[in-house]
Short mmCIF file of C-alpha atoms and ligand atoms in Angstrom, two decimals:
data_model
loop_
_atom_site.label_atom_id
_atom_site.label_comp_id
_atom_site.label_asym_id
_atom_site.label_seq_id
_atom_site.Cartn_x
_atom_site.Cartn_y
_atom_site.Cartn_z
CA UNK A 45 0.00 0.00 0.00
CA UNK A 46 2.60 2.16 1.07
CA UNK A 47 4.80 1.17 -2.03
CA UNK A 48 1.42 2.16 -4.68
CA UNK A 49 1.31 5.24 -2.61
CA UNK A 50 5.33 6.52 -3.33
CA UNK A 51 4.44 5.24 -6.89
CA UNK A 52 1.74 7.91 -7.24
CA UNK A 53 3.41 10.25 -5.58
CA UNK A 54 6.34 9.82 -7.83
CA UNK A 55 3.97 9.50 -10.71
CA UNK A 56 1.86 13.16 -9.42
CA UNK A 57 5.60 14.58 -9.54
CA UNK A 58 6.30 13.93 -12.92
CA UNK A 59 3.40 15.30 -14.26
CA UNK A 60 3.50 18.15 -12.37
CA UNK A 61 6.88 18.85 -13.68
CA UNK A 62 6.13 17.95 -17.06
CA UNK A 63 3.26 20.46 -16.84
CA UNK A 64 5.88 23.00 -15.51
CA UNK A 65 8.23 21.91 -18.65
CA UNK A 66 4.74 22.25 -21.14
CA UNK A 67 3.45 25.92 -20.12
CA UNK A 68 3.99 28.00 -23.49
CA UNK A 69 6.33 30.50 -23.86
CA UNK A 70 5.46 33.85 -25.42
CA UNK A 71 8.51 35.75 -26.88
CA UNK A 72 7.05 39.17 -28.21
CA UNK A 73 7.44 43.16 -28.12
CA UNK A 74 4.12 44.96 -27.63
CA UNK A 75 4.77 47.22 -30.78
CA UNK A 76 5.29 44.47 -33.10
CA UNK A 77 2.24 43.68 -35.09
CA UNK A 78 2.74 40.08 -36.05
CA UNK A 79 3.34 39.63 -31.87
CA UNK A 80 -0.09 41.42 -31.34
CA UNK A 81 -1.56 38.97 -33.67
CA UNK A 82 -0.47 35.67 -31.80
CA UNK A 83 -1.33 37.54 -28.48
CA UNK A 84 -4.73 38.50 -29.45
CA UNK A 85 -5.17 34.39 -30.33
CA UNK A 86 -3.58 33.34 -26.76
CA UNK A 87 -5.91 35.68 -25.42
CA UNK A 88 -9.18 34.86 -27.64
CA UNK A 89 -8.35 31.24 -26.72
CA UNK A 90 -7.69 31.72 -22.73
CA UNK A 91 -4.30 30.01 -23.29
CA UNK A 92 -2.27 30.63 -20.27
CA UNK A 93 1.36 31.19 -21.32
CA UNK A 94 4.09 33.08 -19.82
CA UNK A 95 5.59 36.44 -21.66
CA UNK A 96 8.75 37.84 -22.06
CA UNK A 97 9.39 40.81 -23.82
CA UNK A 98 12.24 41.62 -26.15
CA UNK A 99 12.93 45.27 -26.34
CA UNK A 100 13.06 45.83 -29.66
CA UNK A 101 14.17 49.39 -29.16
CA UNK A 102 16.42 48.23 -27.25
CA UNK A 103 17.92 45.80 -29.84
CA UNK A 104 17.65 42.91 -27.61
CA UNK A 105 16.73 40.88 -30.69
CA UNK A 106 20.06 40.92 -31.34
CA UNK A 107 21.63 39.53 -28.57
CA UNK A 108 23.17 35.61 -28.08
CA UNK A 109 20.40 34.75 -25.90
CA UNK A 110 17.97 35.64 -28.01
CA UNK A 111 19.45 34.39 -30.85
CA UNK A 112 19.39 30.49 -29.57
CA UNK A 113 16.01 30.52 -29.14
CA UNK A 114 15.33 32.22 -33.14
CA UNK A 115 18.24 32.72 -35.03
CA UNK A 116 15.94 34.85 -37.08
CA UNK A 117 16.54 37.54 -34.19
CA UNK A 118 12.73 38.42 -34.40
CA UNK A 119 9.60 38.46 -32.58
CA UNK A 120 7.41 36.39 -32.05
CA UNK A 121 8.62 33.01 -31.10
CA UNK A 122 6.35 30.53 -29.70
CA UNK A 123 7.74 27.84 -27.54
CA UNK A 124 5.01 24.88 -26.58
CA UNK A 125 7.16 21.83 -24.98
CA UNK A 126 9.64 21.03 -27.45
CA UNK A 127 8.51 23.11 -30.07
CA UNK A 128 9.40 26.18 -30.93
CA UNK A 129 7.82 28.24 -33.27
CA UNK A 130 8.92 31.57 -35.43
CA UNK A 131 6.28 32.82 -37.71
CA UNK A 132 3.48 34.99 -36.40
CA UNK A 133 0.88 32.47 -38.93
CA UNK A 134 2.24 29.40 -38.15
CA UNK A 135 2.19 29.72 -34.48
CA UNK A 136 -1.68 31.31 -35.29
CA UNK A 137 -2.30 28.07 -37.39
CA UNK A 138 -0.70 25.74 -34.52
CA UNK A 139 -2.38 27.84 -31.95
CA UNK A 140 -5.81 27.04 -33.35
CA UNK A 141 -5.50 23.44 -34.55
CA UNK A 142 -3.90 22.18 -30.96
CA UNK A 143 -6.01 24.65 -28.30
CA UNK A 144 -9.67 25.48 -29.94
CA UNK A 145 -12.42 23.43 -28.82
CA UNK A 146 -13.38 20.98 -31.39
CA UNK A 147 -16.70 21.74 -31.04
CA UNK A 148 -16.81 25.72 -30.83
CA UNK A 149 -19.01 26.63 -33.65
CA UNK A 150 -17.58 29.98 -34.60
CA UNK A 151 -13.68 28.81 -35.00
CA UNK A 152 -11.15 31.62 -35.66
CA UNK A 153 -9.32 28.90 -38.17
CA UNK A 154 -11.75 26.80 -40.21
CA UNK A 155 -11.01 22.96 -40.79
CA UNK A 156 -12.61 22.63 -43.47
CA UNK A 157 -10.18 21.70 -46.10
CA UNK A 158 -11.68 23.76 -48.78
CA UNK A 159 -12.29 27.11 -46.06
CA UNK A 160 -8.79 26.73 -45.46
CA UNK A 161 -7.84 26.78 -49.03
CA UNK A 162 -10.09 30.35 -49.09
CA UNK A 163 -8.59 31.27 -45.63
CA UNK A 164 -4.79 30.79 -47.09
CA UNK A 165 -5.44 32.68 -50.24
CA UNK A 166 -6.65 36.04 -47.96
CA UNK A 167 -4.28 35.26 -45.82
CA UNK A 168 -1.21 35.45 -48.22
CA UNK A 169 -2.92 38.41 -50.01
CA UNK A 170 -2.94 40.03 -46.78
CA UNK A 171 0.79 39.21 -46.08
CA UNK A 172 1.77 41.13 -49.60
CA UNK A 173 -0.49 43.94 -48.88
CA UNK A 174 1.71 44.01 -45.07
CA UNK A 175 4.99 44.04 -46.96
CA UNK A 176 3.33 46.20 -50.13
CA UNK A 177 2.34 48.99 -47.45
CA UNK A 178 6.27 48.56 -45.31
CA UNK A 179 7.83 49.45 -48.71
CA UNK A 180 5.86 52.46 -49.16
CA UNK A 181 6.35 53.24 -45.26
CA UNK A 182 9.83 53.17 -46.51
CA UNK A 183 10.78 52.41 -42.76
CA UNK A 184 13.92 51.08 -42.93
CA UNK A 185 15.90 53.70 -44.78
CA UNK A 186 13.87 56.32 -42.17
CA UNK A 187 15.21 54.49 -39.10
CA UNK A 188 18.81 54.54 -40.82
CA UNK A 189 18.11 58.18 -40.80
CA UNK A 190 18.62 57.93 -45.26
CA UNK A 191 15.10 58.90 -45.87
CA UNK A 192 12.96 61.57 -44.33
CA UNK A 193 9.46 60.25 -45.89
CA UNK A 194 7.14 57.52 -47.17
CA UNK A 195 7.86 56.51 -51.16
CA UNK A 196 4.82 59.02 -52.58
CA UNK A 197 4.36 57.43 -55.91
CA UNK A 198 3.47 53.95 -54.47
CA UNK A 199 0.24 55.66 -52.66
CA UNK A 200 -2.42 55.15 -55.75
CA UNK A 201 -1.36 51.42 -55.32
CA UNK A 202 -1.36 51.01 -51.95
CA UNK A 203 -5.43 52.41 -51.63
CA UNK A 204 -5.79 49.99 -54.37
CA UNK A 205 -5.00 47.77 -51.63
CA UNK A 206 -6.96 49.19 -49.26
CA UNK A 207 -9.74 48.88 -51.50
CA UNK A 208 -9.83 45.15 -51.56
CA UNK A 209 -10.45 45.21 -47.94
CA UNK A 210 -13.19 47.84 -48.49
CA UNK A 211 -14.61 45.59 -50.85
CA UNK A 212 -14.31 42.18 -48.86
CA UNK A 213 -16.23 44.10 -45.83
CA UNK A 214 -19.00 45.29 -47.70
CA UNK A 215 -20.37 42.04 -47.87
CA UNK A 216 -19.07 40.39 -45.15
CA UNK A 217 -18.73 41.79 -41.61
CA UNK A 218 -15.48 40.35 -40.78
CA UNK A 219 -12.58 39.62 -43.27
CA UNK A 220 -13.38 35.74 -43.50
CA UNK A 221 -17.44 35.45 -43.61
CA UNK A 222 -20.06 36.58 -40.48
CA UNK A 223 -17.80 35.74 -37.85
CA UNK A 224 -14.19 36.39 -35.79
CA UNK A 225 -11.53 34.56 -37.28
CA UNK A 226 -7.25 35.03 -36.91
CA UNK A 227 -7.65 37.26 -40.36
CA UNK A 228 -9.21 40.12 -38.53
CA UNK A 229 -5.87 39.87 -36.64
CA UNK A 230 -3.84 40.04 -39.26
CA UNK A 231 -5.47 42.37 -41.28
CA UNK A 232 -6.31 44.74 -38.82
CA UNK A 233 -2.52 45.49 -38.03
CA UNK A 234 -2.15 45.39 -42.03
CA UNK A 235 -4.34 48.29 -42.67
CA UNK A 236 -2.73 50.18 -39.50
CA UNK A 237 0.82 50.17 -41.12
CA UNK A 238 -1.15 52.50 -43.62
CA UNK A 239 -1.67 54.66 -40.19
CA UNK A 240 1.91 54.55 -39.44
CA UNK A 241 2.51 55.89 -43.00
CA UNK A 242 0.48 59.33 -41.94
CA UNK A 243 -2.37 58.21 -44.29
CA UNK A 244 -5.46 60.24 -43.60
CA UNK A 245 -7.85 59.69 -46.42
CA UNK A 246 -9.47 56.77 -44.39
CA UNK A 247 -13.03 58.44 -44.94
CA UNK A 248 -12.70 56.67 -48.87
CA UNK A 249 -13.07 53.30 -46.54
CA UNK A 250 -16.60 53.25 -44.53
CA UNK A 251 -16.83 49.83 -44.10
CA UNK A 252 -13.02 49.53 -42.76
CA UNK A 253 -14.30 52.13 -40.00
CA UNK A 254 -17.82 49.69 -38.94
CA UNK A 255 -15.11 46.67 -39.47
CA UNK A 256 -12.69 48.80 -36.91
CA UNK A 257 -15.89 49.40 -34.47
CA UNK A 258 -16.60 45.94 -34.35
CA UNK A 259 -13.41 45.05 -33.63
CA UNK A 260 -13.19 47.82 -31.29
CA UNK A 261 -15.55 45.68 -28.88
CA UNK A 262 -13.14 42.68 -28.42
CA UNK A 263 -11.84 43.12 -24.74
CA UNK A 264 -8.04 43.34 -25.34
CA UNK A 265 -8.70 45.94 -28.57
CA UNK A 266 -7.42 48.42 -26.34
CA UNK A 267 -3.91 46.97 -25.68
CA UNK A 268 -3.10 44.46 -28.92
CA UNK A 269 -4.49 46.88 -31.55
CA UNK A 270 -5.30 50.67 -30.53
CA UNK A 271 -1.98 51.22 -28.42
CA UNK A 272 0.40 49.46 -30.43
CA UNK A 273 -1.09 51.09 -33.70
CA UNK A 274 -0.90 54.50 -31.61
CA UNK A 275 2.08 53.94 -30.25
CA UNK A 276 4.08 53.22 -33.27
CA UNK A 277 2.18 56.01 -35.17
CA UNK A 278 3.59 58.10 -32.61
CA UNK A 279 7.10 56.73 -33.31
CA UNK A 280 7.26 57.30 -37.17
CA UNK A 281 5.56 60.92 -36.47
CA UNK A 282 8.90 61.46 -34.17
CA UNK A 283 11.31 59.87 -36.24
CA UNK A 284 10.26 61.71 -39.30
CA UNK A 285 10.39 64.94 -37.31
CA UNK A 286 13.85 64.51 -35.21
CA UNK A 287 15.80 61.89 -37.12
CA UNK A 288 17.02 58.07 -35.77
CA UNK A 289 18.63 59.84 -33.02
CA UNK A 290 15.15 59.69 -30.94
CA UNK A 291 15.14 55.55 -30.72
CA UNK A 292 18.29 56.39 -28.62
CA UNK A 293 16.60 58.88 -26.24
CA UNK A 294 13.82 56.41 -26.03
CA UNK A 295 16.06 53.52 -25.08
CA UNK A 296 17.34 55.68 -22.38
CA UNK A 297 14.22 56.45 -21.12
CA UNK A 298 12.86 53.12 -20.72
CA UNK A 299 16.16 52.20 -19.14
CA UNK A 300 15.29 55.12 -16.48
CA UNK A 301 11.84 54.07 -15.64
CA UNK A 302 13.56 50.40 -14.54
N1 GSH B 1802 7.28 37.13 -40.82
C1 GSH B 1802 7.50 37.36 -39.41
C2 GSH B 1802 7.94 38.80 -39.22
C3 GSH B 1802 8.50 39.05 -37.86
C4 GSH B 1802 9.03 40.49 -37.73
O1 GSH B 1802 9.16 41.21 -38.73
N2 GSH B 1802 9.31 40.88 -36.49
C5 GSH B 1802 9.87 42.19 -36.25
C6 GSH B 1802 8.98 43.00 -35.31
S1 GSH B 1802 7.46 43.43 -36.07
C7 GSH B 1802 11.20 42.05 -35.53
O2 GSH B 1802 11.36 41.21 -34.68
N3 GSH B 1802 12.14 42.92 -35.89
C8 GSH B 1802 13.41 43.00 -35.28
C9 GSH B 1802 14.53 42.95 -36.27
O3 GSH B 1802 14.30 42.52 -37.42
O4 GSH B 1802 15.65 43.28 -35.87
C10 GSH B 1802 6.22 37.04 -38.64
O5 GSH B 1802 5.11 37.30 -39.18
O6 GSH B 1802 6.30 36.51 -37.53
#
């Protein structure tokens, strides 16, 4: 008796631990929109994980330790168990497969195999429109201090873009049909790199604005879509105005507040 009981108690242990070794790991920065997008799913799911932050402003991306766990030096990583995971999608696609209930009616990845074909197709479109709307943003010659604006003549193209958003949500009221899926995600931090670009025009776009209202009732809105979208607005506006110079004044004052 006393022999089955150690053997359960050894047994209790080991699962505890191995539930210790399971919890997921959440590698993100709270400005990075493919991070909001797997941290809006975490938290639409009520998947308990444990956060770290890399301070992208900070360049922490870019250090060893960061490096062995994605040699990509980028956020997000996902780490379930052995796993480890490196693109925002594929941890969404993971995320949704493994964790949502098999019998919730209004899934935010379909399983059927022909949805998913549909689901794919917007959600590669939506990808190029993401990098279509960075090149304009012209971001990376701004934050090497080369460029002082956005690359004007790609504008007609990029409301083209815009457009096929427009168009999707005036027949459906989210992206993928009459319900929440991951593409809202995605697409909703899509269209605000137009924001970050100092595009104002948005009045051209009604249904993007009921589309944002809707979305605007979600309970973490407020901190994985309206303040990162603010917040990095707010960083362009500054960089634009005082030059690369002010991600250094901002690293310092983030180091004060510690
Ligand atoms: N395709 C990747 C993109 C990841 C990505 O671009 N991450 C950015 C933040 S938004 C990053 O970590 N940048 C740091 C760097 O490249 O140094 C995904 O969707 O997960």
């Amino acid at each position: 008796m006393i022999f089955m009981n150690l053997q359960q108690c050894v047994f209790l242990i080991i699962y505890y631990i191995s539930l210790i070794n399971m919890t997921i790991e959440f590698y993100y920065h709270q400005q990075s929109p493919p991070s909001c997008v797997v941290w809006m799913i975490l938290k639409e799911l009520g998947i308990d994980y444990k956060g770290t932050v890399v301070d992208l402003i900070k360049d922490e991306q870019k250090g060893a330790a960061f490096a062995k766990i994605n040699p990509r030096k980028q956020v997000p990583v996902l780490k379930d168990g052995d796993v480890t995971l490196t693109e925002s999608r594929s941890i969404a696609i993971y995320l949704c497969t493994k964790y949502e209930k098999a019998d919730k009616k209004e899934k935010l990845y379909p399983r059927d195999p022909l949805e998913q074909a549909k689901f794919h197709e917007l959600m590669m479109r939506d990808v190029d429109n993401y990098h279509f709307f960075g090149t304009y943003l012209n971001g990376e010659e701004i934050f090497a201090g080369r460029a002082k604006g956005v690359i004007e003549p790609l504008l007609p193209r990029c409301e083209e873009r815009l457009q096929e958003y427009e168009d999707i949500l005036a027949k459906n009221k989210y992206i993928f049909g009459s319900h929440l899926t991951f593409l809202d995600f995605t697409c909703a931090h899509t269209v605000s790199g137009m924001a970050m670009t100092g595009f104002k025009d948005w009045e051209k776009y009604p249904n993007l604005r009921k589309w944002k209202d809707t979305l605007s009732k979600l309970p973490y809105f407020e901190e994985c879509i309206k303040a990162p979208t603010d917040a990095n607005v707010q960083l362009f506006t500054l960089l634009l105005e005082k030059g690369p110079e002010v991600l250094m004044a901002l690293a310092a004052a983030q180091e004060q507040k510690k």
